GROMACS .gro file of C-alpha atoms in nm:
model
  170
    1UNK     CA    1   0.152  -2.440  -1.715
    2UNK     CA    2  -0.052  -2.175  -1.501
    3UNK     CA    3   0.113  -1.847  -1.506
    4UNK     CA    4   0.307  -1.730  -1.169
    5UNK     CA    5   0.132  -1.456  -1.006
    6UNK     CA    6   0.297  -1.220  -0.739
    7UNK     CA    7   0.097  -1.046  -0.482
    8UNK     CA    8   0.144  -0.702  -0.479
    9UNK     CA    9   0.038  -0.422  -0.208
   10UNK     CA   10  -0.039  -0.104  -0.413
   11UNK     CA   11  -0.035   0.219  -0.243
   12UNK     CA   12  -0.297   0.400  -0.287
   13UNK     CA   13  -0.575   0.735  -0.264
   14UNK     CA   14  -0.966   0.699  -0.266
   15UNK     CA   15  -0.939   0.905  -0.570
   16UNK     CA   16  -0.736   0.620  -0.693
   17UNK     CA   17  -1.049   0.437  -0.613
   18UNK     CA   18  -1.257   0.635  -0.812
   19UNK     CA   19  -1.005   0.601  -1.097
   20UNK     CA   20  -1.036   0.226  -1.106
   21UNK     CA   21  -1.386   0.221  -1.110
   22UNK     CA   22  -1.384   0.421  -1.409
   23UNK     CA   23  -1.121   0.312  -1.628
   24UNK     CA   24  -1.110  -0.046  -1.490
   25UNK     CA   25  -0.752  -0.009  -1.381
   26UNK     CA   26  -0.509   0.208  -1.213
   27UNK     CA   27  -0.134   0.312  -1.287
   28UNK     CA   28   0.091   0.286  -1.017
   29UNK     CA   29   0.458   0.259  -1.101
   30UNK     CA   30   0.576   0.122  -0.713
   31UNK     CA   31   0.369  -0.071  -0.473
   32UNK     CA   32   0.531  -0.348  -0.249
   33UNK     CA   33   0.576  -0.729  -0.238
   34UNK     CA   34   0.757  -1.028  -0.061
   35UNK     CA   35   1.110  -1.016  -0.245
   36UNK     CA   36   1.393  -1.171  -0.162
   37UNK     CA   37   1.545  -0.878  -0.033
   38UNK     CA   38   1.244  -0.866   0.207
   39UNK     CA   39   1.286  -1.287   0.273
   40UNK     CA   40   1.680  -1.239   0.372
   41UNK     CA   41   1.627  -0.941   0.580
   42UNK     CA   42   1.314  -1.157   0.765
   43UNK     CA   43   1.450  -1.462   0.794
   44UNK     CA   44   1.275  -1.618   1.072
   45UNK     CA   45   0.929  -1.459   0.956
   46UNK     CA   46   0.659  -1.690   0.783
   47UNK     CA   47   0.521  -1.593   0.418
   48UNK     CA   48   0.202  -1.428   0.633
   49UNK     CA   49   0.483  -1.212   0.810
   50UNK     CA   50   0.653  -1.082   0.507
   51UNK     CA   51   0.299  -1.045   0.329
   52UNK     CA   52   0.240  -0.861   0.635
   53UNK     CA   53   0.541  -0.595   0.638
   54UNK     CA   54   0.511  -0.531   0.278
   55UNK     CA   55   0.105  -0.452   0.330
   56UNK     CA   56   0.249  -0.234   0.618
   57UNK     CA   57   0.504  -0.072   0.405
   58UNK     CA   58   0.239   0.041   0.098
   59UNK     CA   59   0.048   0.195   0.403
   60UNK     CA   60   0.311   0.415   0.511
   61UNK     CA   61   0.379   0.488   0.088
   62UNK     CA   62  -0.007   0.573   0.108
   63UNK     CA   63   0.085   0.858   0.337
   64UNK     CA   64   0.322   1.010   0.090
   65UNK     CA   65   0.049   1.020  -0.187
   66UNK     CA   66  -0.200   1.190   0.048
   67UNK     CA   67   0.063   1.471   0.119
   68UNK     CA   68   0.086   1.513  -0.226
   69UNK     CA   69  -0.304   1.535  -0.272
   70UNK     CA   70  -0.428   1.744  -0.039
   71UNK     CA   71  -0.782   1.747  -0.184
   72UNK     CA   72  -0.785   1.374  -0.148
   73UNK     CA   73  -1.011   1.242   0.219
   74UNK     CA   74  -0.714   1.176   0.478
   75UNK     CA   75  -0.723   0.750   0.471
   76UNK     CA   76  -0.457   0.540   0.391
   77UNK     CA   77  -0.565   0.302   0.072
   78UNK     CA   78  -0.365  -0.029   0.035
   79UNK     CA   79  -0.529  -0.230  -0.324
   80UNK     CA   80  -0.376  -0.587  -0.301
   81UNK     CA   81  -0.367  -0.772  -0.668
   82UNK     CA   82  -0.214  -1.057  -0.791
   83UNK     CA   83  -0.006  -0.983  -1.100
   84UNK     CA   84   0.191  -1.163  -1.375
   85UNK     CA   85   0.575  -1.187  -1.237
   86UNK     CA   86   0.680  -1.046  -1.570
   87UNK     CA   87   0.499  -0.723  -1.465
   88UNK     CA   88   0.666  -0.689  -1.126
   89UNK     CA   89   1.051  -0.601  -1.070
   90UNK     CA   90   1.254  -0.569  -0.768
   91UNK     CA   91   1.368  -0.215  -0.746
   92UNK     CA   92   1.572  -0.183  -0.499
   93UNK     CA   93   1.823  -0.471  -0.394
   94UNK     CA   94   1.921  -0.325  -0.024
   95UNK     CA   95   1.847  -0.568   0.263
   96UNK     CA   96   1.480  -0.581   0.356
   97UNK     CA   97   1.352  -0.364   0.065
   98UNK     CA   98   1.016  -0.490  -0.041
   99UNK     CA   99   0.970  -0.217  -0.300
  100UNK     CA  100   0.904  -0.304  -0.662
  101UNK     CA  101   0.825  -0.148  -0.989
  102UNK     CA  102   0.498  -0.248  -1.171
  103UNK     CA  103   0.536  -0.230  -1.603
  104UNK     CA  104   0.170  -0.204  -1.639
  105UNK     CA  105  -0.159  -0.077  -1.526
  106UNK     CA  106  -0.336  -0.251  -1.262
  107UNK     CA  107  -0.652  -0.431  -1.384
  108UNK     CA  108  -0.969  -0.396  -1.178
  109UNK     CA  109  -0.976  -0.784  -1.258
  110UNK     CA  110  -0.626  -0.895  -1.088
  111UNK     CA  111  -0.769  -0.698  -0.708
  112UNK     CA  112  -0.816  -0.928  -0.471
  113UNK     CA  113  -0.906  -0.677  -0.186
  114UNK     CA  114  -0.933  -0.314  -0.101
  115UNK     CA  115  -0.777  -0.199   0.239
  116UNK     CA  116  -0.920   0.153   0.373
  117UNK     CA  117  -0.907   0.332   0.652
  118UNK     CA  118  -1.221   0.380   0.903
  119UNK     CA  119  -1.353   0.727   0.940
  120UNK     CA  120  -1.158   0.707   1.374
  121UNK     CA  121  -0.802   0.699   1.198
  122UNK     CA  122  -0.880   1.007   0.973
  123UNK     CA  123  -0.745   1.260   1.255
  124UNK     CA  124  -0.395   0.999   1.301
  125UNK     CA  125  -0.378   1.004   0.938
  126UNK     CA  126  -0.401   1.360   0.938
  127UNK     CA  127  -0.142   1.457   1.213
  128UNK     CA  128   0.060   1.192   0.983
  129UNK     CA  129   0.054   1.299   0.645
  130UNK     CA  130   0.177   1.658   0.781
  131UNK     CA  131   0.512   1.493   0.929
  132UNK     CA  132   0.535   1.187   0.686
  133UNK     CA  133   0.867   1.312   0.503
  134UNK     CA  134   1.018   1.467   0.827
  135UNK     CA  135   0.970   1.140   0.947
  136UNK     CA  136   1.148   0.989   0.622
  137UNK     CA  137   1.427   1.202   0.712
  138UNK     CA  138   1.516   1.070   1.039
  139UNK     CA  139   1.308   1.262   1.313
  140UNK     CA  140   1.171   1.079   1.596
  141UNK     CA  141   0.908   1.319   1.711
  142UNK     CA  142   0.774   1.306   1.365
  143UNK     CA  143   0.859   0.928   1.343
  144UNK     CA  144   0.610   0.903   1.661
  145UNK     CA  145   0.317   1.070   1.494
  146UNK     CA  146   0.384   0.787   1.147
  147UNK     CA  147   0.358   0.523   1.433
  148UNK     CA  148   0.082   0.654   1.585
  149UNK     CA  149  -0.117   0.561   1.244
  150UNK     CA  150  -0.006   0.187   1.239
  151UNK     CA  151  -0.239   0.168   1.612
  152UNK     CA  152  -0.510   0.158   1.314
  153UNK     CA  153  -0.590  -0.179   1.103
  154UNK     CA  154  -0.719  -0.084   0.752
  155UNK     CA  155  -1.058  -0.276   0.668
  156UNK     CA  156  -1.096  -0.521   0.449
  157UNK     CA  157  -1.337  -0.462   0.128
  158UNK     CA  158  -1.400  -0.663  -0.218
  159UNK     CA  159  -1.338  -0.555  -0.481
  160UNK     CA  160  -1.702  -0.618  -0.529
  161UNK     CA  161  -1.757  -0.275  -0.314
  162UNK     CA  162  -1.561  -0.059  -0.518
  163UNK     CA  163  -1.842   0.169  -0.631
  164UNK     CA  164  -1.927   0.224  -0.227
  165UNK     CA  165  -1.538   0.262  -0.154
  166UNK     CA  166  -1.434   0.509  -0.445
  167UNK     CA  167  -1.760   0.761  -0.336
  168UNK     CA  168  -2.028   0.908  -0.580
  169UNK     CA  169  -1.977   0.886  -0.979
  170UNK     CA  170  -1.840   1.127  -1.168
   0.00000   0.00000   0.00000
């Protein structure tokens, strides 16, 4: 019997990047899936709507780890991978949470893509990362500027470009 594999949406840095080139994994203790949390909250959507909202969701978690790396260049990093279900575990059972906690590193070998920002969202992303966690804490104005980021649509990469993605070697 094949093993089940869950897609998962990990947020992510480019220095992330550069860590997964080099160790051949990353550690990331939340990223985002389809739950059923997610599936009773969306009823009506299809499985390409839900994949969609929890992509969108590790995007805006992206943010958060670019406020807290200031050094790191302002795009939003999404890594999907497809992971054993034993390593993935609902972590929060509100309605519509797609947030989920990952047991173990994530292998260079269970990516399936690599989701980056183009160089005309870095000023959005910007003006976003300054007002991510006032918008987390309920104010529209700041709420607007988050938005304003989702206008762009994060590029698709293999993991096969990795080496151009995560920037010169160390």
């Amino acid at each position: 019997m094949a093993e089940q594999l869950v897609r998962v949406y990990v947020p992510a840095t480019v220095p992330m990047l550069a860590d997964l080139r080099r160790a051949g994994r990353i550690v990331a203790p939340r990223a985002h899936a389809v739950t059923p949390e997610l599936r009773e909250w969306y009823a009506e959507g299809d499985e390409e709507e839900l994949e969609y909202v929890a992509f969108t969701r590790a995007a805006q978690d992206a943010l958060r780890l670019l406020r807290a790396d200031p050094t790191a260049p302002r795009r939003r990093v999404v890594v999907s991978a497809d992971l054993p279900a034993p390593e993935v575990h609902r972590l929060d059972p509100e309605l519509g949470s797609s947030t989920v906690r990952l047991t173990g590193a994530v292998a260079v070998a269970a990516v399936a893509a690599i989701h980056v920002d183009s160089a005309d969202a870095v000023d959005d992303v910007t003006a976003a990362v300054d007002v991510v966690e006032q918008a987390l804490a309920g104010d529209p104005d700041a709420q607007f500027t988050v938005d304003g980021v989702e206008d762009h649509e994060l590029e698709w990469y293999d993991v096969s470009e990795l080496d151009a993605l995560a920037g010169p070697a160390a």
